[in-house]
Every structure is written in structure tokens, then in C-alpha cells.
mmCIF file of C-alpha atoms in Angstrom:
data_model
loop_
_atom_site.group_PDB
_atom_site.id
_atom_site.type_symbol
_atom_site.label_atom_id
_atom_site.label_comp_id
_atom_site.label_asym_id
_atom_site.label_seq_id
_atom_site.Cartn_x
_atom_site.Cartn_y
_atom_site.Cartn_z
ATOM 1 C CA UNK C 1 -40.378 172.244 44.607
ATOM 2 C CA UNK C 2 -37.061 170.724 45.681
ATOM 3 C CA UNK C 3 -36.749 169.787 49.347
ATOM 4 C CA UNK C 4 -34.123 171.177 51.677
ATOM 5 C CA UNK C 5 -31.393 168.472 51.686
ATOM 6 C CA UNK C 6 -31.704 167.812 55.278
ATOM 7 C CA UNK C 7 -35.404 167.154 55.066
ATOM 8 C CA UNK C 8 -35.095 165.220 52.021
ATOM 9 C CA UNK C 9 -32.702 162.952 53.488
ATOM 10 C CA UNK C 10 -34.924 162.470 56.772
ATOM 11 C CA UNK C 11 -37.865 161.710 54.595
ATOM 12 C CA UNK C 12 -35.891 159.207 52.770
ATOM 13 C CA UNK C 13 -34.950 157.555 55.955
ATOM 14 C CA UNK C 14 -38.653 157.584 57.165
ATOM 15 C CA UNK C 15 -39.580 155.989 53.853
ATOM 16 C CA UNK C 16 -37.470 153.269 54.051
ATOM 17 C CA UNK C 17 -38.607 152.370 57.542
ATOM 18 C CA UNK C 18 -42.114 152.825 56.630
ATOM 19 C CA UNK C 19 -41.774 150.387 53.585
ATOM 20 C CA UNK C 20 -39.913 147.750 55.743
ATOM 21 C CA UNK C 21 -42.721 147.766 58.197
ATOM 22 C CA UNK C 22 -45.531 147.616 55.732
ATOM 23 C CA UNK C 23 -43.894 144.626 53.645
ATOM 24 C CA UNK C 24 -43.100 142.696 56.850
ATOM 25 C CA UNK C 25 -46.805 142.673 57.548
ATOM 26 C CA UNK C 26 -47.763 138.953 56.923
ATOM 27 C CA UNK C 27 -50.204 137.950 54.274
ATOM 28 C CA UNK C 28 -53.087 137.006 56.739
ATOM 29 C CA UNK C 29 -52.758 140.296 58.602
ATOM 30 C CA UNK C 30 -52.814 142.244 55.224
ATOM 31 C CA UNK C 31 -55.755 140.284 54.059
ATOM 32 C CA UNK C 32 -57.602 141.062 57.192
ATOM 33 C CA UNK C 33 -56.622 144.564 57.044
ATOM 34 C CA UNK C 34 -57.807 144.987 53.435
ATOM 35 C CA UNK C 35 -61.179 143.766 54.064
ATOM 36 C CA UNK C 36 -61.786 146.159 56.788
ATOM 37 C CA UNK C 37 -60.737 149.191 54.680
ATOM 38 C CA UNK C 38 -62.859 148.015 51.955
ATOM 39 C CA UNK C 39 -65.776 147.746 54.153
ATOM 40 C CA UNK C 40 -65.213 151.237 55.127
ATOM 41 C CA UNK C 41 -64.910 152.595 51.657
ATOM 42 C CA UNK C 42 -67.874 150.860 50.542
ATOM 43 C CA UNK C 43 -70.084 151.855 53.499
ATOM 44 C CA UNK C 44 -69.020 155.398 54.308
ATOM 45 C CA UNK C 45 -68.718 157.129 51.042
ATOM 46 C CA UNK C 46 -71.319 158.120 48.705
ATOM 47 C CA UNK C 47 -69.758 156.870 45.402
ATOM 48 C CA UNK C 48 -71.943 155.860 42.448
ATOM 49 C CA UNK C 49 -72.473 156.827 38.726
ATOM 50 C CA UNK C 50 -71.518 159.078 37.269
ATOM 51 C CA UNK C 51 -68.685 159.898 39.487
ATOM 52 C CA UNK C 52 -65.154 158.886 38.502
ATOM 53 C CA UNK C 53 -62.789 157.268 41.127
ATOM 54 C CA UNK C 54 -58.940 157.613 40.420
ATOM 55 C CA UNK C 55 -57.578 154.607 42.193
ATOM 56 C CA UNK C 56 -53.997 152.863 41.581
ATOM 57 C CA UNK C 57 -52.361 149.450 41.026
ATOM 58 C CA UNK C 58 -51.164 148.011 44.309
ATOM 59 C CA UNK C 59 -47.451 147.835 44.750
ATOM 60 C CA UNK C 60 -45.142 146.758 47.607
ATOM 61 C CA UNK C 61 -47.958 145.420 49.910
ATOM 62 C CA UNK C 62 -50.089 148.364 49.511
ATOM 63 C CA UNK C 63 -53.683 148.398 50.328
ATOM 64 C CA UNK C 64 -55.445 146.853 47.018
ATOM 65 C CA UNK C 65 -58.383 149.116 45.829
ATOM 66 C CA UNK C 66 -59.777 146.731 43.039
ATOM 67 C CA UNK C 67 -62.168 145.176 45.224
ATOM 68 C CA UNK C 68 -63.948 148.346 46.293
ATOM 69 C CA UNK C 69 -63.517 149.845 42.648
ATOM 70 C CA UNK C 70 -65.155 146.675 41.357
ATOM 71 C CA UNK C 71 -68.228 147.518 43.652
ATOM 72 C CA UNK C 72 -68.293 150.908 42.476
ATOM 73 C CA UNK C 73 -68.376 150.047 39.062
ATOM 74 C CA UNK C 74 -71.298 147.945 39.372
ATOM 75 C CA UNK C 75 -72.973 151.184 41.160
ATOM 76 C CA UNK C 76 -72.262 152.970 37.650
ATOM 77 C CA UNK C 77 -68.932 154.929 38.648
ATOM 78 C CA UNK C 78 -66.064 155.012 36.404
ATOM 79 C CA UNK C 79 -62.506 153.550 37.629
ATOM 80 C CA UNK C 80 -59.459 155.240 36.460
ATOM 81 C CA UNK C 81 -55.697 154.762 36.937
ATOM 82 C CA UNK C 82 -52.769 157.589 37.192
ATOM 83 C CA UNK C 83 -50.682 158.019 34.090
ATOM 84 C CA UNK C 84 -47.277 159.531 34.469
ATOM 85 C CA UNK C 85 -46.933 161.634 31.695
ATOM 86 C CA UNK C 86 -43.229 163.062 32.326
ATOM 87 C CA UNK C 87 -40.914 163.957 35.345
ATOM 88 C CA UNK C 88 -42.087 166.925 37.328
ATOM 89 C CA UNK C 89 -45.741 166.879 35.513
ATOM 90 C CA UNK C 90 -49.129 166.276 37.125
ATOM 91 C CA UNK C 91 -50.483 162.790 36.555
ATOM 92 C CA UNK C 92 -53.036 162.322 33.946
ATOM 93 C CA UNK C 93 -55.851 159.828 34.785
ATOM 94 C CA UNK C 94 -57.409 157.256 32.144
ATOM 95 C CA UNK C 95 -60.529 155.046 32.542
ATOM 96 C CA UNK C 96 -59.584 151.353 33.323
ATOM 97 C CA UNK C 97 -61.709 148.346 33.720
ATOM 98 C CA UNK C 98 -60.706 144.607 34.183
ATOM 99 C CA UNK C 99 -59.529 143.295 30.631
ATOM 100 C CA UNK C 100 -58.713 146.888 29.591
ATOM 101 C CA UNK C 101 -55.662 147.166 27.399
ATOM 102 C CA UNK C 102 -52.624 148.298 29.271
ATOM 103 C CA UNK C 103 -48.994 148.791 29.067
ATOM 104 C CA UNK C 104 -46.044 149.019 31.714
ATOM 105 C CA UNK C 105 -45.543 152.322 33.291
ATOM 106 C CA UNK C 106 -43.500 153.608 36.153
ATOM 107 C CA UNK C 107 -42.293 150.730 38.381
ATOM 108 C CA UNK C 108 -43.540 148.245 35.650
ATOM 109 C CA UNK C 109 -47.066 148.795 37.187
ATOM 110 C CA UNK C 110 -49.869 148.569 34.505
ATOM 111 C CA UNK C 111 -51.367 151.661 32.879
ATOM 112 C CA UNK C 112 -54.351 152.075 30.664
ATOM 113 C CA UNK C 113 -52.889 152.254 26.883
ATOM 114 C CA UNK C 114 -55.971 154.090 25.436
ATOM 115 C CA UNK C 115 -58.441 154.561 27.847
ATOM 116 C CA UNK C 116 -60.327 158.049 27.848
ATOM 117 C CA UNK C 117 -58.951 160.931 30.091
ATOM 118 C CA UNK C 118 -60.974 161.965 32.816
ATOM 119 C CA UNK C 119 -61.066 164.301 35.927
ATOM 120 C CA UNK C 120 -61.545 162.533 38.918
ATOM 121 C CA UNK C 121 -64.119 163.162 41.508
ATOM 122 C CA UNK C 122 -62.438 160.841 44.200
ATOM 123 C CA UNK C 123 -59.050 160.053 44.407
ATOM 124 C CA UNK C 124 -57.564 157.114 46.427
ATOM 125 C CA UNK C 125 -53.839 157.591 47.506
ATOM 126 C CA UNK C 126 -51.861 155.152 49.191
ATOM 127 C CA UNK C 127 -49.553 156.559 51.604
ATOM 128 C CA UNK C 128 -46.217 155.371 52.439
ATOM 129 C CA UNK C 129 -46.654 157.005 55.577
ATOM 130 C CA UNK C 130 -49.134 159.613 57.103
ATOM 131 C CA UNK C 131 -49.353 161.841 59.922
ATOM 132 C CA UNK C 132 -51.624 163.175 62.465
ATOM 133 C CA UNK C 133 -52.716 166.204 60.485
ATOM 134 C CA UNK C 134 -53.468 164.034 57.453
ATOM 135 C CA UNK C 135 -50.449 164.750 55.311
ATOM 136 C CA UNK C 136 -49.112 161.878 53.055
ATOM 137 C CA UNK C 137 -45.678 160.784 52.787
ATOM 138 C CA UNK C 138 -45.204 159.245 49.091
ATOM 139 C CA UNK C 139 -42.490 157.817 47.218
ATOM 140 C CA UNK C 140 -40.738 161.054 46.717
ATOM 141 C CA UNK C 141 -41.894 162.296 42.914
ATOM 142 C CA UNK C 142 -44.444 164.615 44.087
ATOM 143 C CA UNK C 143 -47.005 163.767 41.652
ATOM 144 C CA UNK C 144 -49.942 163.612 43.516
ATOM 145 C CA UNK C 145 -49.412 167.346 45.139
ATOM 146 C CA UNK C 146 -48.677 168.582 41.437
ATOM 147 C CA UNK C 147 -51.843 166.912 40.294
ATOM 148 C CA UNK C 148 -53.991 168.000 43.104
ATOM 149 C CA UNK C 149 -52.850 171.516 43.024
ATOM 150 C CA UNK C 150 -53.671 171.555 39.188
ATOM 151 C CA UNK C 151 -57.267 170.277 39.638
ATOM 152 C CA UNK C 152 -60.439 172.474 40.300
ATOM 153 C CA UNK C 153 -62.615 171.690 41.849
ATOM 154 C CA UNK C 154 -60.688 169.602 44.288
ATOM 155 C CA UNK C 155 -61.434 165.932 44.453
ATOM 156 C CA UNK C 156 -62.288 164.059 47.613
ATOM 157 C CA UNK C 157 -58.727 163.223 48.612
ATOM 158 C CA UNK C 158 -58.846 159.532 50.538
ATOM 159 C CA UNK C 159 -55.814 158.065 51.878
ATOM 160 C CA UNK C 160 -55.865 154.317 52.103
ATOM 161 C CA UNK C 161 -53.382 152.377 54.180
ATOM 162 C CA UNK C 162 -52.494 150.678 57.492
ATOM 163 C CA UNK C 163 -52.273 152.050 60.886
ATOM 164 C CA UNK C 164 -48.466 151.050 61.252
ATOM 165 C CA UNK C 165 -47.845 153.434 58.646
ATOM 166 C CA UNK C 166 -48.703 156.554 61.054
ATOM 167 C CA UNK C 167 -45.989 158.985 62.021
ATOM 168 C CA UNK C 168 -46.252 162.180 64.173
ATOM 169 C CA UNK C 169 -45.501 164.365 61.379
ATOM 170 C CA UNK C 170 -44.277 164.427 57.787
ATOM 171 C CA UNK C 171 -42.637 167.865 58.201
ATOM 172 C CA UNK C 172 -44.953 169.291 55.557
ATOM 173 C CA UNK C 173 -43.861 171.854 53.310
ATOM 174 C CA UNK C 174 -46.137 174.803 51.621
ATOM 175 C CA UNK C 175 -46.478 172.487 48.461
ATOM 176 C CA UNK C 176 -47.861 169.427 50.540
ATOM 177 C CA UNK C 177 -51.574 168.877 50.251
ATOM 178 C CA UNK C 178 -53.253 166.989 53.115
ATOM 179 C CA UNK C 179 -55.852 164.542 52.650
ATOM 180 C CA UNK C 180 -59.654 164.849 53.363
ATOM 181 C CA UNK C 181 -59.894 161.379 54.905
ATOM 182 C CA UNK C 182 -57.427 158.602 55.972
ATOM 183 C CA UNK C 183 -58.690 154.981 56.230
ATOM 184 C CA UNK C 184 -57.075 152.537 58.091
ATOM 185 C CA UNK C 185 -58.076 149.121 59.319
ATOM 186 C CA UNK C 186 -59.113 151.072 62.531
ATOM 187 C CA UNK C 187 -61.609 152.925 60.703
ATOM 188 C CA UNK C 188 -62.126 156.435 58.988
ATOM 189 C CA UNK C 189 -60.052 159.190 60.197
ATOM 190 C CA UNK C 190 -61.414 162.492 59.221
ATOM 191 C CA UNK C 191 -58.970 165.663 58.683
ATOM 192 C CA UNK C 192 -60.029 168.165 60.804
ATOM 193 C CA UNK C 193 -58.133 171.547 61.712
ATOM 194 C CA UNK C 194 -56.903 170.014 64.924
ATOM 195 C CA UNK C 195 -55.695 166.994 63.356
ATOM 196 C CA UNK C 196 -57.022 163.579 62.322
ATOM 197 C CA UNK C 197 -60.185 162.292 64.225
ATOM 198 C CA UNK C 198 -61.302 158.797 64.258
ATOM 199 C CA UNK C 199 -64.917 158.482 63.097
ATOM 200 C CA UNK C 200 -66.873 155.133 63.664
ATOM 201 C CA UNK C 201 -70.158 156.472 62.169
ATOM 202 C CA UNK C 202 -70.401 155.708 58.758
ATOM 203 C CA UNK C 203 -73.409 158.325 58.125
ATOM 204 C CA UNK C 204 -71.286 160.858 59.734
ATOM 205 C CA UNK C 205 -68.557 160.348 57.438
ATOM 206 C CA UNK C 206 -70.947 160.303 54.359
ATOM 207 C CA UNK C 207 -72.450 163.686 55.635
ATOM 208 C CA UNK C 208 -68.980 164.973 55.743
ATOM 209 C CA UNK C 209 -67.960 163.832 52.049
ATOM 210 C CA UNK C 210 -71.021 165.004 50.520
ATOM 211 C CA UNK C 211 -70.620 168.461 52.425
ATOM 212 C CA UNK C 212 -67.030 168.784 50.833
ATOM 213 C CA UNK C 213 -67.764 167.827 47.514
ATOM 214 C CA UNK C 214 -70.855 170.377 47.459
ATOM 215 C CA UNK C 215 -68.758 173.220 48.900
ATOM 216 C CA UNK C 216 -65.962 172.863 46.396
ATOM 217 C CA UNK C 217 -68.530 172.497 43.446
ATOM 218 C CA UNK C 218 -69.824 175.918 44.545
ATOM 219 C CA UNK C 219 -66.604 177.466 44.906
ATOM 220 C CA UNK C 220 -65.349 176.375 41.393
ATOM 221 C CA UNK C 221 -68.752 177.454 39.712
ATOM 222 C CA UNK C 222 -68.320 180.508 37.373
#
């Protein structure tokens, strides 16, 4: 759905500022943040076989999910990467593993050439920015919102990024879909009706994640 011109311009400005801020983070800081976020992913979320985790190839100093994906694959889970089929269409997710054959996709990023098409149980999303209610500002293509709207049951939606990417509001529209969790180097933020709440108890996060997945599975059952 096209954005009102004023809002589209405002989001473009915010996107430019946030990307500059993220890419200005020095390498040592980024590595330290990546390690903390990876730790939270691996300790706070009950991901193992036969679950499917849709990740992404890191771009413009994004958090690198491949270290967590390697551990989840060792636990029996499948990893997948998004594939843009065409403009204004939902993403397709294809199985990926290190060494899998890839081709260049959008922005020249690797995408699986012939991996099996899968429906993810968990989607890791890299926000350019995120707000206090858990809404994500992306690169402007709207792919994740279209994709999530088409999935049933809804996967576990986990935003992974840096604390410096937080803003007060992305000024969400009816088609914007909030994330369930946002992970930064500060810890796990759980999306609640009142807004994001920082939770430092990994067990509490796991319980919340399991409850969400079970509730959505029941709701989508025939």
C-alpha cells in the first residue's frame, strides 16, 4: 500500500539517519554487540529441529545472524534465506546452509539457487529502525509486511539490531506488522500492548515464545 507522500519522505529521512548511525559504529563495538545479541538468541529462544528459521544475509553493518543459525542447525533446525520473487510480492523462503549454491539477488546479496521452499516457524528481521511499540522500519520495499500478512500461522517475529536504531515511533500504518521481540545488545525486548519491555530473564522469554507459538498454532488449526 503506497504511503502518504509526507510520511514516505519522513521515513526516507529517518532511514538515512539511522543507516548512517549504524554504519558509523566501529568494528570492535559491532563485534561486541553481535556477540551479545547472539548469546540472547541462543539462550532465550527454544529453537531446534524440526523448526525452520528464516534469517538473512547481513547488509550495511547489520547484525550477523549466521553464527546463531549455525548453532540452531547443529540442533536440527533448518535455516532459510529470503528470495524476492518480484516487486510488490511476498518473499519466498528457501533452505540454505554453508556451501549451498547461491545466486545474486536484490542488492547483490546471495540467495539460494535451488533450495527447497519452506514456511518459516521463526523469522529474524533486521530493522533499519524500530520503535517503542515494536514496529520495524525497513528499507522501504514492504516485503516483510506483505510476507507476514500472508503466513498462517504467524511465525515468531524477532527483530535483531542495535540499540542505536531505536526511535520513538515509525508512525505505523494499518499494513505495518509489529515484531514479537526485539533483540539488541541490551537484551530482549518483549512487545507488549503498552510497548516494548526489556526482559533479562531468558526463561521468561522462552515461556513467552512458546506460548505465542502454541496459541497461533491452535488458532490456525482446522
